[in-house]
PDB file of C-alpha atoms in Angstrom:
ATOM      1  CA  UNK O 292      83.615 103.647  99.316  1.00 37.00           C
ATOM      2  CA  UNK O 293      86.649 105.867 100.242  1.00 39.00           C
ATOM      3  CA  UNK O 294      87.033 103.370 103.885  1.00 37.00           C
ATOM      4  CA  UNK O 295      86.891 100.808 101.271  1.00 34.00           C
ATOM      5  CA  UNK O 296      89.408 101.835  98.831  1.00 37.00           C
ATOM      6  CA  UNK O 297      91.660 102.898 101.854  1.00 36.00           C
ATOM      7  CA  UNK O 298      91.273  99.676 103.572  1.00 35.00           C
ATOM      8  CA  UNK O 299      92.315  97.857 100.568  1.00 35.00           C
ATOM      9  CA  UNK O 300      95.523 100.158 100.136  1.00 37.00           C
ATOM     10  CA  UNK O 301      96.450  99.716 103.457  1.00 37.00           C
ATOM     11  CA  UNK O 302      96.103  95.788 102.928  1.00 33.00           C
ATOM     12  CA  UNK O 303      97.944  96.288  99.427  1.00 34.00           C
ATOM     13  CA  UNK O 304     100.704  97.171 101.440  1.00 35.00           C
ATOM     14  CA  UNK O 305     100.624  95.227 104.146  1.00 34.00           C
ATOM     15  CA  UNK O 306     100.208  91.747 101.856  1.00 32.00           C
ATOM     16  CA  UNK O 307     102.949  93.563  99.177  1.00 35.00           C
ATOM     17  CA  UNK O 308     104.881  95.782 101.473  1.00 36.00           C
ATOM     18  CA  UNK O 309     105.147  98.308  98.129  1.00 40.00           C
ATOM     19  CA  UNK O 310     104.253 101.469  96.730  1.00 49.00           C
ATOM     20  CA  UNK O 311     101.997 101.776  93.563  1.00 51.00           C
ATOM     21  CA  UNK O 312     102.457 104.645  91.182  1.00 69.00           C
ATOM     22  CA  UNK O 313     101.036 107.594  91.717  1.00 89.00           C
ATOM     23  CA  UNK O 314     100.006 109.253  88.694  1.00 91.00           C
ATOM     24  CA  UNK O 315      98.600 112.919  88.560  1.00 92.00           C
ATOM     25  CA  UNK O 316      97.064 114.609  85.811  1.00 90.00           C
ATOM     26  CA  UNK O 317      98.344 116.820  83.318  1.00 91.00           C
ATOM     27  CA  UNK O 318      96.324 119.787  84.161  1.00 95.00           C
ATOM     28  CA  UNK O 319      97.305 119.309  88.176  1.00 96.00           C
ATOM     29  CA  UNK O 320      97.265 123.202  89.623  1.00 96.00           C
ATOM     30  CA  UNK O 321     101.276 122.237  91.299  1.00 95.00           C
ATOM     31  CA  UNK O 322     102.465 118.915  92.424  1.00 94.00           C
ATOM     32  CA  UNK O 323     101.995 118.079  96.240  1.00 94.00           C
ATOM     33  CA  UNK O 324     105.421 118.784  97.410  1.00 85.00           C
ATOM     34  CA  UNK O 325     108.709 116.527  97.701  1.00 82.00           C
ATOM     35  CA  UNK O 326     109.307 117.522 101.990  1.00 85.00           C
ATOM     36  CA  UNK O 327     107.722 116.444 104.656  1.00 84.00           C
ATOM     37  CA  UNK O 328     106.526 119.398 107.026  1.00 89.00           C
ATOM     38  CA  UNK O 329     108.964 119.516 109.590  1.00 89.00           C
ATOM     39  CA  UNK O 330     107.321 122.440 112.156  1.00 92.00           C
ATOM     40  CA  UNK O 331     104.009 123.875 112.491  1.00 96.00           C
ATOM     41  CA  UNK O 332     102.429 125.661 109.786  1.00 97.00           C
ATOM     42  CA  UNK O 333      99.793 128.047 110.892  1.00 97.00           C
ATOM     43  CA  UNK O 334      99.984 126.443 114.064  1.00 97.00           C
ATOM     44  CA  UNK O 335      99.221 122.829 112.283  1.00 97.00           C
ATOM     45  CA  UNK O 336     101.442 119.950 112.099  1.00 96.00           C
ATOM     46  CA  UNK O 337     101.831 117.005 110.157  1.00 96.00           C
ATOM     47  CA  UNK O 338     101.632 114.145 113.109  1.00 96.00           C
ATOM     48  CA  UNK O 339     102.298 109.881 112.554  1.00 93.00           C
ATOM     49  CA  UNK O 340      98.258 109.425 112.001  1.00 93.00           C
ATOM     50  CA  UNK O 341      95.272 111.158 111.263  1.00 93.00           C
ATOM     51  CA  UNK O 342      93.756 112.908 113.735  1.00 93.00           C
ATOM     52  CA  UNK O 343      90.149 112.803 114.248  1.00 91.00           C
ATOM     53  CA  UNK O 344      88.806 114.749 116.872  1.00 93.00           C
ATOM     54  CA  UNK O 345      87.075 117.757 114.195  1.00 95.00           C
ATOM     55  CA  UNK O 346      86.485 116.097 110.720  1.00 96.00           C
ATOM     56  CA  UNK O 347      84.899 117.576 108.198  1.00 97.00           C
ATOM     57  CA  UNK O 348      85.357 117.394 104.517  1.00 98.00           C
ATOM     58  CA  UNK O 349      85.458 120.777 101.951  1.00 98.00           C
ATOM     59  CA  UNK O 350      85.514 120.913  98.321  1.00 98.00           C
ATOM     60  CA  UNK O 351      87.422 123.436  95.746  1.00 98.00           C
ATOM     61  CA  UNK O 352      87.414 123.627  91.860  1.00 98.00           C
ATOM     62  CA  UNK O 353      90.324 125.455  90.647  1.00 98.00           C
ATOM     63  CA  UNK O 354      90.166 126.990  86.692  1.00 98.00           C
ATOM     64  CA  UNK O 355      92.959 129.294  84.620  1.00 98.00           C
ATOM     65  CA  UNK O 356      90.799 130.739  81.948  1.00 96.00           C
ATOM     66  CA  UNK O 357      89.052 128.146  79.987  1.00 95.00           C
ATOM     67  CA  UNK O 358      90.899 124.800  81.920  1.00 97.00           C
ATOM     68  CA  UNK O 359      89.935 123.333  85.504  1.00 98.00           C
ATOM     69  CA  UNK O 360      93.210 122.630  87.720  1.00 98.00           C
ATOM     70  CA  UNK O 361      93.269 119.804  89.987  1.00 98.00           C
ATOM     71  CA  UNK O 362      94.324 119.653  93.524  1.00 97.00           C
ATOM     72  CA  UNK O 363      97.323 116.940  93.089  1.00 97.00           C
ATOM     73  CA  UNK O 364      97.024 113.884  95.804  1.00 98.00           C
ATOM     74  CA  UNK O 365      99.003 113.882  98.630  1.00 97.00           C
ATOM     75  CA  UNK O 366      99.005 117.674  99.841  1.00 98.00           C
ATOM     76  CA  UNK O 367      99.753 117.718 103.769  1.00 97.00           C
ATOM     77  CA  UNK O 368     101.062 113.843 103.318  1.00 97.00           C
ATOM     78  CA  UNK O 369     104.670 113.766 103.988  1.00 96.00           C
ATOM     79  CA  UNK O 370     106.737 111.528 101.366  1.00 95.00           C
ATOM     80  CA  UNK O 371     107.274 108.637 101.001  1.00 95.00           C
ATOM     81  CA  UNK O 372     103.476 108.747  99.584  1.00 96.00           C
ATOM     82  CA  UNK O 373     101.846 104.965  99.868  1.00 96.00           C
ATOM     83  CA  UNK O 374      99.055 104.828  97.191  1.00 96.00           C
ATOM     84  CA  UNK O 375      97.100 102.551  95.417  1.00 96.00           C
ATOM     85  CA  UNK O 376      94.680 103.751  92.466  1.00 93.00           C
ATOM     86  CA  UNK O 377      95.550 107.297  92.340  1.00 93.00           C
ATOM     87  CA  UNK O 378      94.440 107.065  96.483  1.00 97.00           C
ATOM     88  CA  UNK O 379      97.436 107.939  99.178  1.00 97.00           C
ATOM     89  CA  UNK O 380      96.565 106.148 101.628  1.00 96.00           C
ATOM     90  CA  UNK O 381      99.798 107.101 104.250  1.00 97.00           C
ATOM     91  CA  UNK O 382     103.045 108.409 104.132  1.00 96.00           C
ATOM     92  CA  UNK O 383     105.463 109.789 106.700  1.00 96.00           C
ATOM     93  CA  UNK O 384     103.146 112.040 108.504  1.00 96.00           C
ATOM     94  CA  UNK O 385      99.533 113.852 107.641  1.00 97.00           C
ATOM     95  CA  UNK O 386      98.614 117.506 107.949  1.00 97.00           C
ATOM     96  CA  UNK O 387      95.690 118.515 109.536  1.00 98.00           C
ATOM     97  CA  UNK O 388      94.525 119.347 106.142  1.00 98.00           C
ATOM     98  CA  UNK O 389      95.137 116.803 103.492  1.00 98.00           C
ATOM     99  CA  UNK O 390      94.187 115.535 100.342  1.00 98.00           C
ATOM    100  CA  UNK O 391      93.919 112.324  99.374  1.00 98.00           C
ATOM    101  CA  UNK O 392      93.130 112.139  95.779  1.00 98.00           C
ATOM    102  CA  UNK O 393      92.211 114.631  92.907  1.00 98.00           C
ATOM    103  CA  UNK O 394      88.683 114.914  93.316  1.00 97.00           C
ATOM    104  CA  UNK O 395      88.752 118.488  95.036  1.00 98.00           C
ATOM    105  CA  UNK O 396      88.286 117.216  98.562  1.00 98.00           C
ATOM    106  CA  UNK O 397      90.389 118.441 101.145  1.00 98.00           C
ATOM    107  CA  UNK O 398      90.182 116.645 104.625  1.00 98.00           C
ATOM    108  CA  UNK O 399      90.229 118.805 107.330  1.00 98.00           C
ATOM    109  CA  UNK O 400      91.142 116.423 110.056  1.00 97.00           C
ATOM    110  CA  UNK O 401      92.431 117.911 113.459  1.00 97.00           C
ATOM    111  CA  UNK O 402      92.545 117.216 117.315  1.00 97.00           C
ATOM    112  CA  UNK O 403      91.142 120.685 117.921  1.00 96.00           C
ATOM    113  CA  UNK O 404      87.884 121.967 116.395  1.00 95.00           C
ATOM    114  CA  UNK O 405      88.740 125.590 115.229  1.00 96.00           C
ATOM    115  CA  UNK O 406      88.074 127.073 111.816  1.00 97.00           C
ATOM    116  CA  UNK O 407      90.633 126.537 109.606  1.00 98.00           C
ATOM    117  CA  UNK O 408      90.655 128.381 105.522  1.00 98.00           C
ATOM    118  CA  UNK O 409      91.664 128.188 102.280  1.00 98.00           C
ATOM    119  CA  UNK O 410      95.362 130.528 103.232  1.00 98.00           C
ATOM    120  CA  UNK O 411      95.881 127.625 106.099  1.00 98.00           C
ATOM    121  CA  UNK O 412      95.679 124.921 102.782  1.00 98.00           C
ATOM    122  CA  UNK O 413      97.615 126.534 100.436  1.00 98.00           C
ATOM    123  CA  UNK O 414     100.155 127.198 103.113  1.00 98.00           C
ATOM    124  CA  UNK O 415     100.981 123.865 104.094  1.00 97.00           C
ATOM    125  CA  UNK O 416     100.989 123.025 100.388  1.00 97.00           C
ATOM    126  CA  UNK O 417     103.738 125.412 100.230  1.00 96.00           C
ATOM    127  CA  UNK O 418     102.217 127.505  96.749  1.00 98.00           C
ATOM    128  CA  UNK O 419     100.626 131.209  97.179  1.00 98.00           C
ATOM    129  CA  UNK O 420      97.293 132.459  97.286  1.00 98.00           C
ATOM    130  CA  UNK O 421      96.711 135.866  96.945  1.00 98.00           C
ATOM    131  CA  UNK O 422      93.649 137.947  95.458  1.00 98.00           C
ATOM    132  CA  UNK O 423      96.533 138.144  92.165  1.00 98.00           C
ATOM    133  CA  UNK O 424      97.662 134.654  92.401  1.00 98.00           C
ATOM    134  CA  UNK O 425      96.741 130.541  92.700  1.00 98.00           C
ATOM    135  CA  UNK O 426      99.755 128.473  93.073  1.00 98.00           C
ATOM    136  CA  UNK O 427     101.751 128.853  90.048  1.00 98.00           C
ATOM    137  CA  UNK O 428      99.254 130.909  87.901  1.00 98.00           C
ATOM    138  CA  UNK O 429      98.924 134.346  87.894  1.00 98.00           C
ATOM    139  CA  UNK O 430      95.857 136.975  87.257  1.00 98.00           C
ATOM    140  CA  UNK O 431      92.729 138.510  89.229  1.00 98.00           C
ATOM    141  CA  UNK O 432      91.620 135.861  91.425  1.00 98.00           C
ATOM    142  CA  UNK O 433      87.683 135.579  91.441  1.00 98.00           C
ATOM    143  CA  UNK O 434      86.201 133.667  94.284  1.00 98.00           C
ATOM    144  CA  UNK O 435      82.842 131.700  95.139  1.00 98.00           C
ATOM    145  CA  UNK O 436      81.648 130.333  98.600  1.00 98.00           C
ATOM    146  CA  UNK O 437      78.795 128.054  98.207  1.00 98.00           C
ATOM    147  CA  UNK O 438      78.012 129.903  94.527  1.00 98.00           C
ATOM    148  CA  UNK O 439      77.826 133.354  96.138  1.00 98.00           C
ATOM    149  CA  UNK O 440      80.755 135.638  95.261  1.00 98.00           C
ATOM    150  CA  UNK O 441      83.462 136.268  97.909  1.00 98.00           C
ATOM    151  CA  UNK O 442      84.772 139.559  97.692  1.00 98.00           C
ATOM    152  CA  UNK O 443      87.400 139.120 100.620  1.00 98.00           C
ATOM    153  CA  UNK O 444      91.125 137.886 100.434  1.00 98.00           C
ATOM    154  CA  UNK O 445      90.548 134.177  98.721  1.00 98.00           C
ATOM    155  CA  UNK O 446      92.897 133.240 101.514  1.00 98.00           C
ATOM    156  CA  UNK O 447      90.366 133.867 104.173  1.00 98.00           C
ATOM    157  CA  UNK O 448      87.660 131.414 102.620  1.00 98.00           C
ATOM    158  CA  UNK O 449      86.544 129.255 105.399  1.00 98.00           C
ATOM    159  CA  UNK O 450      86.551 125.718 105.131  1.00 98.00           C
ATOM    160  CA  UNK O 451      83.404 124.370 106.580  1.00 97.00           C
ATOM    161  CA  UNK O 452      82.095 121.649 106.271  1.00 98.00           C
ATOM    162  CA  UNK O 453      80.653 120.413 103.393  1.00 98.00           C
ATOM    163  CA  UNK O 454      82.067 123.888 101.755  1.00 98.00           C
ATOM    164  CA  UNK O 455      82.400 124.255  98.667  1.00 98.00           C
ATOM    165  CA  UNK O 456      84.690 126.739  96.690  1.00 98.00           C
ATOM    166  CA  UNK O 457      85.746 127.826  93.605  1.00 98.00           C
ATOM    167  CA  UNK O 458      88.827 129.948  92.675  1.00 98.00           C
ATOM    168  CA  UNK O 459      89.177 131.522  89.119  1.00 98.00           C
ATOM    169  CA  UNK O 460      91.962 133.212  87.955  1.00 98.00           C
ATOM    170  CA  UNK O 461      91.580 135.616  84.833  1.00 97.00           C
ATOM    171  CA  UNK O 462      88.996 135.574  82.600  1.00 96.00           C
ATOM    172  CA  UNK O 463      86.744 134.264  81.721  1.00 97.00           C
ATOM    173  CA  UNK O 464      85.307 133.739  85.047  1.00 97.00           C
ATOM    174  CA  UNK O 465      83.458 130.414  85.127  1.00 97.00           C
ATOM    175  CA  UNK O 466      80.074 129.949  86.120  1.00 97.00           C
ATOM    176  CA  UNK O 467      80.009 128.530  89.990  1.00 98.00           C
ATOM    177  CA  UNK O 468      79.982 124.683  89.960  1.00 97.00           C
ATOM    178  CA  UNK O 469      78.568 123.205  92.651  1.00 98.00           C
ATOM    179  CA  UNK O 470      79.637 119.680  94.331  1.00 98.00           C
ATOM    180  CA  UNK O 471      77.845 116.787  95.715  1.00 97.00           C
ATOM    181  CA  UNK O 472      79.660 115.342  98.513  1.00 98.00           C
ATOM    182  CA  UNK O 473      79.804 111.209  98.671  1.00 96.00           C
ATOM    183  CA  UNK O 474      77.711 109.195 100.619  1.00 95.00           C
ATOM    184  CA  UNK O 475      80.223 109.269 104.422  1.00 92.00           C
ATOM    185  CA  UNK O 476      81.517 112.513 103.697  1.00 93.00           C
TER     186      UNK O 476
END
């Protein structure tokens, strides 16, 4: 489905040569930036295509007391974002770790298979992430690794494949919500 939808984008833009709107949510966590990434970041860049030698796919659930925060689409895309549907399809360069839409899914997609985590995300998105701190929001940070608690730095959280994690920030602390992954992920 998600080769579908970006197929069609890409032939959106090709047929139109446009940009759709990109609309994110109210309750987005912090928009996806307005730079491209110009050096390496944690010794990942943000190259002309995606690279696809290590692809895997993790997932994260953000809430702030009572309300979820989404991951905004386009994190790791340099601007101008292309999108169609709420999906970026392309931009000016992508980031080894990416998102493409506000599902929770970041795409870790590299030419070198190494273990990348959540700090390596949230510093190529450009917001902090601190046992204190998620992007903008501030309070203890309470952190879940495939439902089991993780008691470590929430900026060390791996992202493996198929991962899923869960950041909560004050209280109350949410009950661990678990992910199923689409069919090609």
């Amino acid at each position: 489905m998600q080769v579908f939808r970006w197929l069609s984008g890409a032939l959106l833009l090709c047929a139109c040569g446009g940009n759709s709107d990109l609309v994110q949510a109210d309750n987005t966590l912090a928009p996806p930036g307005d730079a491209a990434q110009t050096g390496a970041i944690d010794g990942i860049t943000c190259d002309g295509s995606e690279q696809l030698l290590f692809h895997v796919h993790a997932h994260l659930n953000i809430f702030v007391g009572d309300s979820q925060k989404l991951l905004a689409a386009g994190i790791g895309i340099g601007p101008p974002l292309q999108s169609n549907d709420n999906f970026v399809y392309g931009g000016s360069c992508f980031s080894w770790l990416h998102t493409h839409d506000q599902t929770g899914i970041i795409h870790i997609e590299s030419p070198v298979d190494r273990m990348f985590t959540l700090g390596n995300f949230f510093d190529i998105w450009g917001q902090p992430l601190t046992p204190n701190q998620v992007g903008p929001d501030k309070g203890a940070v309470t952190a879940f690794v495939d439902g089991e608690p993780f008691t470590d730095d929430p900026a060390t959280m791996p992202l493996a494949a198929h991962g899923v994690l869960q950041l909560d920030v004050g209280d109350p602390v949410q009950p661990f919500q678990p992910y199923t992954f689409p069919d090609g992920y």
